[in-house]
Amino acid sequence: MADNDDKIILLDVWASMFAIRVRIALAEKGITNYESKEEDLFNHNKSPLLLEMNPVHKKIPVLIHNGKPICESLIIVEYIDEVWKGHSRFMSTDPYYNSQSRFWADFVDKKIYPPSNRIWRAKESTERETAKKEFIENLKKMEQQLGDKCYFGGDTFGLVDIALIPFYSWFHTYETCGNFSIADECPNIIEWAKRCAQREAVHKSLPDMHKVYEQALVYKMHRLGIH
Ligand code: GS8
């Protein structure tokens, strides 16, 4: 359970949408006294702490709460919600509501993340165009799910919002690399994203979209082996 002398460490990468989820969740709960340790995921440079705390996947983010690791961003977000109950909740007391939230958060991981990644990583235009089409199709499904609600779960900012909003920092990268406009394709998603970004916790956790684009180019070079 939460305590004032809790020691919280986040194994982090500033541009990672998965790590941003955790930073937003912590900020929403008013937790600022944690240590963010930036990991270098390249060149076999992962820290011994990361390898010890996430020996299975060896991936960030990892939240270390009083020495105990929690891995996988969506699991971390739910953990934060359960431990720091005293603030506005991401999950509800209704099992059906929660099942739907988990379904759509999982949809972000399975159907939004993979094509979004391929848009900017693609080496060939056919691969990029296929990824773009898939990304837009799936984002439209999310837009439909949002409907005219304020947030995905209704009036309260919750798990699905936290799962998707970090991608907003990457929209510029997708648009620039894919030569398209997300506002033209999914205007309500952009309205929702702007609404989320008005929340202080979100605003201060989202990295600048131009810096993300520069970083994406660096990632791409590493991937292609140009150093
Ligand atoms: C994904 C984390 C992930 O891919 C989650 O936490 O939700 N399902 C996980 N982390 C990446 C960095 S962000 O692209 C990572 O740590 N990669 C290192 C590696 O693959 O070796």
Short mmCIF file of C-alpha atoms and ligand atoms in Angstrom, two decimals:
data_model
loop_
_atom_site.label_atom_id
_atom_site.label_comp_id
_atom_site.label_asym_id
_atom_site.label_seq_id
_atom_site.Cartn_x
_atom_site.Cartn_y
_atom_site.Cartn_z
CA MET A 1 0.00 0.00 0.00
CA ALA A 2 1.02 3.60 -0.50
CA ASP A 3 3.10 5.31 2.14
CA ASN A 4 4.78 8.69 2.30
CA ASP A 5 8.26 7.16 2.51
CA ASP A 6 7.68 4.95 -0.50
CA LYS A 7 10.72 4.61 -2.71
CA ILE A 8 9.67 4.73 -6.34
CA ILE A 9 11.98 4.29 -9.31
CA LEU A 10 10.91 4.30 -12.95
CA LEU A 11 13.16 2.64 -15.50
CA ASP A 12 12.36 5.04 -18.28
CA VAL A 13 12.99 6.18 -21.84
CA TRP A 14 11.70 9.69 -22.42
CA ALA A 15 10.20 9.13 -25.90
CA SER A 16 8.65 5.71 -25.20
CA MET A 17 4.85 5.73 -25.34
CA PHE A 18 4.85 2.85 -22.86
CA ALA A 19 6.92 4.80 -20.35
CA ILE A 20 4.85 7.95 -20.93
CA ARG A 21 1.76 5.98 -19.81
CA VAL A 22 3.41 5.37 -16.46
CA ARG A 23 4.54 8.98 -16.08
CA ILE A 24 0.97 10.16 -16.77
CA ALA A 25 -0.50 7.69 -14.28
CA LEU A 26 1.95 8.80 -11.57
CA ALA A 27 1.28 12.48 -12.31
CA GLU A 28 -2.50 11.94 -12.25
CA LYS A 29 -2.09 10.48 -8.75
CA GLY A 30 0.03 13.43 -7.66
CA ILE A 31 3.19 11.33 -7.29
CA THR A 32 6.20 13.46 -8.13
CA ASN A 33 8.81 12.18 -5.68
CA TYR A 34 10.06 9.34 -7.81
CA GLU A 35 13.34 8.79 -9.57
CA SER A 36 13.29 8.40 -13.33
CA LYS A 37 16.30 6.46 -14.60
CA GLU A 38 16.81 6.89 -18.33
CA GLU A 39 17.84 3.61 -19.97
CA ASP A 40 20.03 3.25 -23.03
CA LEU A 41 18.40 0.46 -25.01
CA PHE A 42 21.04 0.45 -27.73
CA ASN A 43 24.42 -1.20 -28.05
CA HIS A 44 23.76 -3.82 -25.37
CA ASN A 45 23.82 -0.96 -22.92
CA LYS A 46 20.84 -1.90 -20.76
CA SER A 47 21.54 -1.31 -17.08
CA PRO A 48 22.14 -4.25 -14.72
CA LEU A 49 19.14 -2.95 -12.76
CA LEU A 50 16.84 -3.32 -15.80
CA LEU A 51 18.11 -6.84 -16.49
CA GLU A 52 17.57 -7.73 -12.85
CA MET A 53 14.12 -6.14 -12.56
CA ASN A 54 12.70 -7.34 -15.88
CA PRO A 55 14.66 -10.52 -16.63
CA VAL A 56 11.85 -11.92 -18.78
CA HIS A 57 11.38 -9.15 -21.37
CA LYS A 58 14.33 -6.85 -20.52
CA LYS A 59 12.13 -3.92 -21.55
CA ILE A 60 11.20 -0.56 -20.10
CA PRO A 61 9.08 0.67 -18.43
CA VAL A 62 9.61 -0.96 -15.06
CA LEU A 63 8.23 0.59 -11.91
CA ILE A 64 10.21 -0.35 -8.82
CA HIS A 65 8.08 0.23 -5.74
CA ASN A 66 10.01 -0.22 -2.50
CA GLY A 67 12.41 -2.56 -4.26
CA LYS A 68 9.74 -4.66 -5.99
CA PRO A 69 9.43 -4.53 -9.79
CA ILE A 70 6.22 -4.23 -11.77
CA CYS A 71 6.57 -4.73 -15.55
CA GLU A 72 4.35 -4.04 -18.58
CA SER A 73 2.94 -0.53 -18.88
CA LEU A 74 -0.79 -1.36 -18.68
CA ILE A 75 -0.21 -3.59 -15.67
CA ILE A 76 1.81 -0.80 -14.05
CA VAL A 77 -1.00 1.72 -14.69
CA GLU A 78 -3.54 -0.58 -13.02
CA TYR A 79 -1.12 -1.21 -10.15
CA ILE A 80 -0.72 2.54 -9.60
CA ASP A 81 -4.50 2.92 -9.62
CA GLU A 82 -4.93 0.20 -7.00
CA VAL A 83 -2.15 1.35 -4.71
CA TRP A 84 -2.94 5.07 -4.84
CA LYS A 85 -6.69 4.75 -4.45
CA GLY A 86 -7.24 8.11 -2.83
CA HIS A 87 -7.29 10.05 -6.10
CA SER A 88 -9.58 9.93 -9.09
CA ARG A 89 -9.65 6.32 -10.33
CA PHE A 90 -8.64 5.02 -13.78
CA MET A 91 -10.66 1.83 -13.27
CA SER A 92 -14.18 1.51 -11.90
CA THR A 93 -15.97 -0.80 -9.48
CA ASP A 94 -18.00 -2.21 -12.38
CA PRO A 95 -16.40 -5.40 -13.76
CA TYR A 96 -18.04 -4.95 -17.15
CA TYR A 97 -16.75 -1.39 -17.52
CA ASN A 98 -13.27 -2.62 -16.58
CA SER A 99 -13.42 -5.48 -19.08
CA GLN A 100 -14.20 -3.00 -21.84
CA SER A 101 -11.39 -0.68 -20.77
CA ARG A 102 -8.93 -3.58 -20.84
CA PHE A 103 -10.22 -4.67 -24.24
CA TRP A 104 -9.57 -1.24 -25.79
CA ALA A 105 -6.24 -0.72 -24.04
CA ASP A 106 -5.20 -4.08 -25.46
CA PHE A 107 -6.48 -2.96 -28.87
CA VAL A 108 -4.06 -0.02 -28.69
CA ASP A 109 -1.17 -2.41 -28.08
CA LYS A 110 -2.17 -4.95 -30.71
CA LYS A 111 -3.74 -2.83 -33.45
CA ILE A 112 -2.48 0.75 -33.11
CA TYR A 113 1.13 0.32 -31.96
CA PRO A 114 2.38 -2.19 -34.58
CA PRO A 115 1.25 -0.26 -37.69
CA SER A 116 2.19 3.09 -36.14
CA ASN A 117 5.71 1.78 -35.70
CA ARG A 118 5.95 0.53 -39.26
CA ILE A 119 4.89 3.92 -40.69
CA TRP A 120 8.17 5.55 -39.68
CA ARG A 121 10.41 2.49 -39.68
CA ALA A 122 9.43 1.22 -43.13
CA LYS A 123 12.22 0.99 -45.66
CA GLU A 124 9.91 0.82 -48.66
CA SER A 125 6.90 2.88 -49.62
CA THR A 126 4.60 -0.14 -50.12
CA GLU A 127 5.29 -1.27 -46.55
CA ARG A 128 4.69 2.29 -45.34
CA GLU A 129 1.42 2.65 -47.25
CA THR A 130 0.08 -0.67 -45.90
CA ALA A 131 1.01 0.37 -42.35
CA LYS A 132 -0.62 3.77 -42.81
CA LYS A 133 -3.86 2.22 -44.07
CA GLU A 134 -3.97 -0.21 -41.15
CA PHE A 135 -3.17 2.56 -38.64
CA ILE A 136 -5.93 4.83 -39.97
CA GLU A 137 -8.47 2.00 -40.12
CA ASN A 138 -7.78 1.04 -36.51
CA LEU A 139 -7.68 4.63 -35.25
CA LYS A 140 -11.10 5.13 -36.86
CA LYS A 141 -12.35 2.13 -34.85
CA MET A 142 -11.13 3.87 -31.72
CA GLU A 143 -12.76 7.10 -32.82
CA GLN A 144 -16.03 5.23 -33.21
CA GLN A 145 -15.60 3.76 -29.74
CA LEU A 146 -14.99 7.25 -28.32
CA GLY A 147 -18.21 8.51 -29.94
CA ASP A 148 -19.20 11.85 -28.47
CA LYS A 149 -17.88 11.03 -25.02
CA CYS A 150 -15.36 13.30 -23.31
CA TYR A 151 -13.00 10.39 -22.56
CA PHE A 152 -13.07 6.75 -23.64
CA GLY A 153 -14.74 5.66 -20.41
CA GLY A 154 -17.16 8.59 -20.30
CA ASP A 155 -16.60 11.61 -18.08
CA THR A 156 -13.53 10.31 -16.24
CA PHE A 157 -10.03 10.01 -17.62
CA GLY A 158 -9.16 6.31 -17.48
CA LEU A 159 -7.11 3.36 -18.66
CA VAL A 160 -7.85 3.66 -22.39
CA ASP A 161 -7.06 7.37 -22.40
CA ILE A 162 -3.75 6.66 -20.67
CA ALA A 163 -3.02 3.84 -23.13
CA LEU A 164 -3.56 5.96 -26.24
CA ILE A 165 -2.64 9.55 -25.39
CA PRO A 166 1.17 9.04 -25.45
CA PHE A 167 0.85 8.32 -29.17
CA TYR A 168 -0.23 11.96 -29.62
CA SER A 169 3.44 12.97 -29.18
CA TRP A 170 4.24 10.65 -32.09
CA PHE A 171 1.45 11.84 -34.43
CA HIS A 172 3.77 14.40 -36.03
CA THR A 173 6.30 11.64 -36.79
CA TYR A 174 3.65 9.41 -38.39
CA GLU A 175 2.26 12.33 -40.41
CA THR A 176 5.67 13.50 -41.59
CA CYS A 177 6.93 10.04 -42.51
CA GLY A 178 3.59 8.89 -43.94
CA ASN A 179 2.63 12.18 -45.58
CA PHE A 180 -0.93 12.32 -44.27
CA SER A 181 -3.02 14.25 -41.78
CA ILE A 182 -4.52 12.50 -38.77
CA ALA A 183 -6.82 15.50 -38.22
CA ASP A 184 -8.30 14.91 -41.70
CA GLU A 185 -8.79 11.20 -41.04
CA CYS A 186 -9.84 11.20 -37.40
CA PRO A 187 -10.86 14.75 -36.33
CA ASN A 188 -12.55 13.57 -33.12
CA ILE A 189 -9.43 11.77 -31.98
CA ILE A 190 -7.53 15.05 -32.33
CA GLU A 191 -10.22 16.88 -30.34
CA TRP A 192 -10.02 14.18 -27.65
CA ALA A 193 -6.20 14.40 -27.61
CA LYS A 194 -6.31 18.18 -27.16
CA ARG A 195 -8.81 17.72 -24.34
CA CYS A 196 -6.49 15.21 -22.63
CA ALA A 197 -3.50 17.50 -23.15
CA GLN A 198 -5.29 20.21 -21.16
CA ARG A 199 -4.91 18.02 -18.08
CA GLU A 200 -1.79 19.12 -16.24
CA ALA A 201 -0.64 15.54 -15.63
CA VAL A 202 -0.83 14.78 -19.34
CA HIS A 203 0.56 18.09 -20.53
CA LYS A 204 3.69 17.80 -18.41
CA SER A 205 4.26 14.14 -19.33
CA LEU A 206 4.00 14.38 -23.11
CA PRO A 207 7.32 15.07 -24.86
CA ASP A 208 7.59 17.68 -27.58
CA MET A 209 6.49 16.18 -30.92
CA HIS A 210 9.41 17.70 -32.85
CA LYS A 211 11.96 16.22 -30.44
CA VAL A 212 10.21 12.87 -30.79
CA TYR A 213 10.54 13.12 -34.57
CA GLU A 214 14.30 13.80 -34.30
CA GLN A 215 14.62 10.85 -31.95
CA ALA A 216 12.65 8.62 -34.33
CA LEU A 217 15.20 9.40 -37.04
CA VAL A 218 18.00 8.35 -34.67
CA TYR A 219 16.15 5.12 -33.80
CA LYS A 220 15.64 4.44 -37.48
CA MET A 221 19.35 4.88 -38.24
CA HIS A 222 20.25 2.43 -35.48
CA ARG A 223 17.74 -0.04 -36.83
CA LEU A 224 19.18 0.26 -40.30
CA GLY A 225 22.69 -0.08 -38.94
CA ILE A 226 23.89 3.41 -40.00
CA HIS A 227 25.89 4.82 -37.10
C1 GS8 B 1 6.17 -2.89 -24.31
C2 GS8 B 1 7.41 -2.19 -23.77
C3 GS8 B 1 8.44 -1.93 -24.89
O1 GS8 B 1 8.25 -2.29 -26.07
C4 GS8 B 1 4.74 -2.53 -22.26
O2 GS8 B 1 5.41 -2.10 -21.31
O3 GS8 B 1 3.55 -2.19 -22.44
N1 GS8 B 1 4.32 -4.33 -23.79
C5 GS8 B 1 5.37 -3.55 -23.20
N2 GS8 B 1 9.56 -1.29 -24.51
C6 GS8 B 1 10.63 -1.03 -25.44
C7 GS8 B 1 10.93 0.46 -25.52
S1 GS8 B 1 9.59 1.37 -26.18
O4 GS8 B 1 9.50 0.88 -27.66
C8 GS8 B 1 11.91 -1.69 -24.94
O5 GS8 B 1 12.23 -1.64 -23.78
N3 GS8 B 1 12.65 -2.32 -25.85
C9 GS8 B 1 13.90 -2.95 -25.55
C10 GS8 B 1 14.09 -4.22 -26.31
O6 GS8 B 1 13.20 -4.60 -27.09
O7 GS8 B 1 15.15 -4.83 -26.14
#
